[in-house]
Amino acid sequence: MTKITVNLITGRTIQQGVSMEAGKEKEDYMKSCGIIELDAVDIAKLGIWKNSNVRVVSDFGSVVVKAIEATQGPHPGLGWIPMGPWANMVIDTNTYSTGMPTFKGTPVTIEPAEKETVLSSIDLVLNACKE
Amino acid sequence: MTQLVTDIICPFCGTLCDDIEVEVSDDGKKIIKVTNACAIGAEKFLHAQSPDRIVRPRMKQEDGSWKEVTYDEAAKYTAKILCDAKKPLMYGWSSTSCEAQATGHMIAELVGGVVDNTATVCHGPSLIAVHDVGIPSCTLGEVKNRADRVIFWGCNPAHAHPRHMSRYSIFSRGYFTTKGSKSRKIIVVDPRPTDTASVADYHIQIQQGRDYELIDALRVALQEGPLPETVAGVPKEKIYDIARLLKSGRFVTIFFGMGVTHSLGKNHNIDIAIALTADLNKYTKAAIIPMRGHYNVTGSGQVLGWQFGFPFCVDLSRGFARYNPGESSANDLLMRGEVDANFVIGSDPGSHFPFKSVKVINELPSVCIDPHMTPTVAVSKCHVPVALVGIEVGGSCYRMDNVPIESRKVVDPPAGMLTDGEFLELVLTEVQRIKGVAA
């Protein structure tokens, strides 16, 4: 199975903001934040269709999200998951004595996961707590 | 007949837009329409009216289901877990009023808690940098009226602060900037070509995490010093051009966001950005402003500052205020297992903390005060829904430039629902009773 490595950053999108205010337990929040934006070049390297599910893995955890083509690109080698519980499954937890986890600049590998599902924010957190 | 309520403050982001208009039903109970707000702000007003809104406190049962309780019962549970704990974490505070924050801090003092706000995952490094080197800053009004060189460094206001550009920083027409965006040169530094970059004069696509190097190179370029061929992926000619462009301006403003605070280097990235601003003042007038997220995260820093002398991660467990980011900050405490109860108000760490911290919250005695259902609620033992500040109750808030603004009430909260301040008063009374302290 093809795997690629990218540098992951997180942050706000307007869809993340609107869906967050509309209710984090709702499907729209999952559709806005349970995604990874990848450059077209990286999607081609991964050998997947756009809008199919992938597993993102880092030294700090793993999560299944939907891979979409970058809406604010091009940025080859850079992955983008909007801020939220999906991103926070894999970001670098180190604060280096500042209090601030390293939300930007986490190396992650991405592999196709078409048969796995993207969970809602509540299910994602509660299921992971049981593990 | 509907009524139009004008000059409403938007309780979403640190821009605190103060020109929102809301059409409400004739009995003043229902919001019909929101105008002037951005898409996110409008959604916040409209979601307050959601028919599935949770309106009563509830406790989680053994089987994971919720059982409705009274506000008094919820306040007693909250007071008990805080008083029983040796070191409770009291986190959030950024989506509530300064008045509620002050009441909460009285509770924290009595129970010996650690008070941390959302700056800890937002602009905490900026606050550390301000301790290190100070900050030459200004108000957003000065930006609107004077700034002819505007830098957005590691921030994307088109998505995070949607009306910032039109009200203050790019398109607004001010006293000395009468032609709006034509009066200004806009520079965006971001590893992605963002939607903000698309309306800028210059986009510098920096290599992610190389902010310190590029800012340092700009400081060299201001003095026409030698540079290598590229710095952080940016050709040296472009760096010299930007430095000359800044020096030629009458008023430079640097806005910076999570791109610098979340990347490695953290507070040091901001140290040098402030040093660049100070350098620019040798040639022209320059100021720097952090793009604050929650509408009252700045206020939380202010209130903590007045009361304890520090703007976030204040540890009161020894009976006096201590401050040491990395030690007394929320994520470090949670991930090291150093707190034994968790209290959340006006924020959602369940969504915005690394999962390793969220898992710890799930195992602690915990309460979450939040109008809505969130992942934090899902991992907490007690959920206390409250009225929304800025929509259902007024209160003081601080804009990102440290200007205090009084938010307004637009409609009544659902019948029987308490505000943050009223619930915290109940908890304070109960804590005073348990501790045997006179009110």
XYZ file of N, CA and C in Angstrom, chain B residues 211-346:
408
model
N 9.934 30.884 10.507
C 9.578 32.297 10.734
C 10.720 33.086 11.351
N 11.404 32.466 12.336
C 12.465 33.190 13.048
C 13.541 33.654 12.064
N 13.945 32.708 11.157
C 15.003 33.027 10.206
C 14.596 34.194 9.306
N 13.340 34.138 8.820
C 12.920 35.177 7.864
C 12.800 36.542 8.547
N 12.296 36.556 9.769
C 12.191 37.842 10.480
C 13.592 38.387 10.745
N 14.492 37.472 11.126
C 15.873 37.900 11.363
C 16.481 38.482 10.079
N 16.203 37.811 8.938
C 16.715 38.295 7.656
C 16.142 39.674 7.320
N 14.871 39.892 7.668
C 14.272 41.211 7.417
C 14.965 42.294 8.246
N 15.358 41.926 9.474
C 16.071 42.893 10.328
C 17.419 43.254 9.691
N 18.073 42.234 9.110
C 19.349 42.492 8.426
C 19.099 43.372 7.201
N 18.033 43.005 6.445
C 17.742 43.727 5.197
C 17.393 45.192 5.447
N 16.808 45.494 6.614
C 16.490 46.901 6.926
C 17.764 47.743 6.887
N 18.889 47.105 7.285
C 20.175 47.829 7.294
C 20.991 47.561 6.032
N 20.330 46.933 5.016
C 21.005 46.580 3.752
C 22.224 45.692 4.020
N 22.144 44.855 5.056
C 23.240 43.935 5.370
C 23.251 42.736 4.428
N 24.311 41.887 4.495
C 24.410 40.747 3.582
C 23.461 39.605 3.956
N 22.884 38.954 2.945
C 21.998 37.811 3.161
C 22.404 36.660 2.245
N 22.153 35.409 2.639
C 22.358 34.293 1.705
C 21.338 34.365 0.564
N 21.505 33.522 -0.446
C 20.643 33.600 -1.635
C 19.167 33.434 -1.290
N 18.885 32.469 -0.401
C 17.493 32.294 0.044
C 17.461 32.141 1.570
N 16.400 32.643 2.161
C 16.172 32.435 3.596
C 14.740 31.925 3.752
N 14.569 30.790 4.413
C 13.245 30.183 4.624
C 12.509 29.980 3.296
N 13.275 29.722 2.256
C 12.681 29.489 0.931
C 12.365 30.759 0.167
N 12.747 31.918 0.710
C 12.426 33.201 0.067
C 13.704 33.801 -0.524
N 13.699 34.163 -1.827
C 14.902 34.760 -2.436
C 15.266 36.072 -1.742
N 16.589 36.333 -1.648
C 17.021 37.516 -0.885
C 16.520 38.821 -1.504
N 16.366 38.858 -2.850
C 15.881 40.095 -3.490
C 14.498 40.461 -2.946
N 13.658 39.442 -2.764
C 12.301 39.700 -2.264
C 12.358 40.237 -0.829
N 13.303 39.726 -0.042
C 13.427 40.181 1.352
C 13.875 41.648 1.380
N 14.861 41.995 0.537
C 15.303 43.401 0.465
C 14.146 44.301 0.011
N 13.370 43.814 -1.005
C 12.235 44.612 -1.503
C 11.227 44.893 -0.399
N 10.906 43.842 0.373
C 9.913 44.009 1.443
C 10.459 44.975 2.507
N 11.748 44.847 2.844
C 12.339 45.734 3.856
C 12.250 47.192 3.389
N 12.552 47.448 2.123
C 12.477 48.837 1.596
C 11.028 49.330 1.589
N 10.125 48.426 1.241
C 8.701 48.793 1.217
C 8.235 49.211 2.617
N 8.677 48.472 3.617
C 8.277 48.794 4.995
C 8.872 50.126 5.426
N 10.150 50.333 5.119
C 10.818 51.587 5.534
C 10.171 52.809 4.877
N 9.619 52.605 3.677
C 9.034 53.741 2.956
C 7.636 54.084 3.460
N 7.078 53.251 4.349
C 5.725 53.513 4.832
C 5.704 54.582 5.920
N 4.501 55.142 6.177
C 4.355 56.124 7.257
C 3.948 55.442 8.553
N 3.253 54.273 8.422
C 2.770 53.581 9.619
C 2.637 52.094 9.287
N 3.522 51.303 9.880
C 3.533 49.855 9.630
C 2.805 49.154 10.774
N 1.925 48.216 10.429
C 1.337 47.379 11.478
C 1.552 45.917 11.117
N 2.060 45.151 12.081
C 2.244 43.706 11.899
C 1.162 42.991 12.704
N 0.334 42.219 12.021
C -0.620 41.334 12.704
C -0.059 39.922 12.624
N -0.054 39.220 13.735
C 0.478 37.853 13.686
C -0.460 36.882 14.397
N -0.413 35.615 13.920
C -1.353 34.632 14.460
C -0.692 33.322 14.806
N -1.499 32.261 14.712
C -1.057 30.942 15.174
C 0.091 30.375 14.344
N 0.289 30.918 13.140
C 1.415 30.438 12.339
C 2.731 30.577 13.070
N 2.865 31.623 13.871
C 4.101 31.793 14.633
C 4.031 31.215 16.042
N 2.861 31.265 16.672
C 2.802 30.776 18.060
C 2.754 29.248 18.133
N 2.184 28.603 17.094
C 2.059 27.139 17.112
C 3.290 26.421 16.563
N 4.145 27.141 15.826
C 5.307 26.500 15.204
C 6.465 26.454 16.191
N 7.416 25.581 15.926
C 8.591 25.521 16.807
C 9.278 26.885 16.849
N 9.835 27.187 17.998
C 10.344 28.540 18.221
C 9.408 29.288 19.138
N 8.101 29.121 18.882
C 7.029 29.660 19.726
C 7.305 31.091 20.197
N 7.535 31.296 21.498
C 7.682 32.670 22.000
C 8.873 33.389 21.376
N 9.908 32.622 20.962
C 11.073 33.266 20.373
C 10.740 33.882 19.002
N 9.788 33.237 18.277
C 9.338 33.821 17.004
C 8.740 35.204 17.245
N 8.026 35.334 18.344
C 7.353 36.620 18.623
C 8.359 37.617 19.198
N 9.298 37.117 20.003
C 10.388 37.995 20.495
C 10.997 38.766 19.327
N 11.330 38.006 18.271
C 12.059 38.660 17.170
C 11.125 39.492 16.288
N 9.823 39.087 16.220
C 8.861 39.918 15.478
C 8.712 41.271 16.175
N 8.716 41.250 17.508
C 8.630 42.512 18.264
C 9.924 43.308 18.060
N 11.061 42.601 18.020
C 12.337 43.287 17.776
C 12.347 43.937 16.388
N 11.754 43.241 15.402
C 11.637 43.826 14.051
C 10.802 45.112 14.102
N 9.710 45.059 14.864
C 8.845 46.246 15.003
C 9.628 47.395 15.635
N 10.395 47.072 16.673
C 11.212 48.111 17.331
C 12.229 48.672 16.343
N 12.855 47.787 15.538
C 13.811 48.248 14.523
C 13.147 49.205 13.537
N 11.940 48.839 13.101
C 11.240 49.662 12.100
C 10.976 51.066 12.628
N 10.848 51.184 13.966
C 10.601 52.509 14.543
C 11.806 53.439 14.411
N 12.962 52.896 13.989
C 14.098 53.778 13.702
C 13.888 54.505 12.377
N 13.038 53.951 11.512
C 12.836 54.509 10.178
C 11.471 55.164 10.015
N 10.442 54.580 10.679
C 9.080 55.078 10.534
C 8.316 54.695 11.802
N 7.004 54.808 11.798
C 6.215 54.389 12.953
C 5.757 52.951 12.716
N 5.886 52.087 13.712
C 5.476 50.697 13.538
C 4.859 50.145 14.818
N 3.897 49.247 14.655
C 3.224 48.620 15.806
C 2.938 47.162 15.465
N 2.700 46.357 16.492
C 2.445 44.927 16.290
C 1.272 44.497 17.170
N 0.362 43.707 16.609
C -0.858 43.304 17.319
C -1.100 41.812 17.111
N -1.280 41.026 18.196
C -1.668 39.623 18.014
C -3.124 39.520 17.589
N -3.405 38.573 16.695
C -4.794 38.340 16.248
C -5.448 37.389 17.244
N -6.122 37.948 18.241
C -6.694 37.117 19.311
C -7.955 36.404 18.825
N -8.166 35.201 19.327
C -9.238 34.340 18.830
C -10.566 34.559 19.511
N -10.784 33.934 20.684
C -12.056 34.102 21.389
C -12.316 35.588 21.651
N -13.620 35.959 21.707
C -13.945 37.379 21.813
C -13.468 38.001 23.115
N -13.271 37.187 24.187
C -12.824 37.822 25.437
C -11.607 37.112 26.030
N -10.777 36.509 25.183
C -9.536 35.934 25.710
C -8.626 37.071 26.196
N -8.666 38.191 25.508
C -7.872 39.349 25.948
C -8.357 39.807 27.318
N -9.682 39.815 27.521
C -10.253 40.221 28.805
C -9.830 39.283 29.921
N -9.761 37.987 29.621
C -9.340 37.038 30.654
C -7.914 37.351 31.106
N -7.055 37.650 30.142
C -5.675 38.036 30.490
C -5.644 39.303 31.311
N -6.514 40.250 30.964
C -6.578 41.523 31.703
C -7.020 41.294 33.149
N -8.113 40.538 33.317
C -8.656 40.348 34.667
C -7.654 39.574 35.536
N -7.054 38.508 34.952
C -6.023 37.774 35.705
C -4.864 38.705 36.053
N -4.536 39.582 35.113
C -3.447 40.533 35.345
C -3.731 41.473 36.499
N -4.960 42.030 36.548
C -5.290 42.947 37.659
C -5.256 42.197 38.977
N -5.805 40.952 38.957
C -6.021 40.273 40.239
C -4.774 39.549 40.744
N -3.999 38.974 39.806
C -2.873 38.136 40.240
C -1.533 38.536 39.633
N -1.550 39.443 38.679
C -0.293 39.918 38.106
C 0.206 39.140 36.906
N -0.496 38.068 36.512
C -0.073 37.257 35.363
C -1.257 37.028 34.428
N -1.018 36.895 33.113
C -2.154 36.863 32.177
C -2.745 35.493 31.881
N -2.052 34.409 32.182
C -2.623 33.066 31.997
C -1.837 32.088 32.857
N -2.245 30.850 32.874
C -1.682 29.763 33.705
C -1.201 30.241 35.081
N -2.160 30.747 35.865
C -1.878 31.235 37.216
C -2.166 30.114 38.224
N -1.139 29.723 38.950
C -1.260 28.624 39.920
C -1.466 29.219 41.314
N -2.667 28.947 41.891
C -2.988 29.492 43.219
C -2.944 28.400 44.288
N -2.365 27.232 43.952
C -2.448 26.084 44.866
C -1.651 26.292 46.147
N -0.701 27.224 46.153
C 0.062 27.462 47.387
C -0.455 28.671 48.171
N -1.615 29.208 47.718
C -2.200 30.321 48.447
C -1.731 31.679 47.953
N -0.805 31.673 47.017
C -0.401 32.933 46.366
C -0.177 32.617 44.889
N -0.133 33.663 44.075
C -0.097 33.432 42.626
C 1.300 33.091 42.144
N 1.414 31.962 41.422
C 2.670 31.601 40.762
C 2.380 31.444 39.282
N 3.380 31.683 38.460
C 3.183 31.653 37.011
C 4.407 31.061 36.366
N 4.224 29.921 35.702
C 5.368 29.307 35.046
C 4.900 28.460 33.861
N 4.710 29.086 32.676
C 4.263 28.327 31.510
C 5.164 27.110 31.309
N 4.535 25.981 31.039
C 5.294 24.731 30.943
C 5.125 23.925 32.209
N 4.945 24.624 33.335
C 4.679 23.944 34.599
C 3.216 24.146 35.007
N 2.778 25.413 35.036
C 1.427 25.695 35.526
C 0.432 25.889 34.379
N 0.763 25.386 33.187
C -0.132 25.530 32.035
C -0.973 24.266 31.858
N -2.178 24.438 31.307
C -3.208 23.387 31.332
C -2.730 22.069 30.731
N -2.165 22.114 29.519
C -1.794 20.849 28.873
C -0.662 20.137 29.595
N 0.296 20.889 30.089
C 1.399 20.258 30.827
C 0.876 19.594 32.095
N -0.030 20.297 32.800
C -0.595 19.738 34.033
C -1.390 18.472 33.752
N -2.227 18.531 32.703
C -3.060 17.364 32.388
C -2.200 16.190 31.935
N -1.292 16.445 31.008
C -0.510 15.333 30.445
C 0.437 14.721 31.472
N 0.845 15.517 32.471
C 1.704 14.952 33.524
C 0.888 14.381 34.689
N -0.454 14.497 34.589
C -1.313 13.954 35.643
C -1.175 14.695 36.955
N -1.026 16.016 36.904
C -0.790 16.788 38.126
C -2.028 17.474 38.683
N -3.174 17.290 38.018
C -4.398 17.899 38.555
C -5.390 16.802 38.889
N -6.252 17.070 39.881
C -7.165 16.033 40.333
C -8.636 16.427 40.213
N -8.930 17.512 39.519
C -10.309 17.851 39.147
C -10.219 18.828 37.980
N -11.276 18.827 37.155
C -11.232 19.685 35.982
C -12.516 20.500 35.883
N -12.357 21.801 35.743
C -13.482 22.738 35.639
C -13.273 23.508 34.337
N -14.296 23.519 33.475
C -14.171 24.225 32.193
C -15.300 25.216 32.049
N -14.972 26.425 31.623
C -15.996 27.428 31.327
C -15.562 28.221 30.087
N -16.507 28.484 29.205
C -16.238 29.378 28.067
C -15.142 28.905 27.138
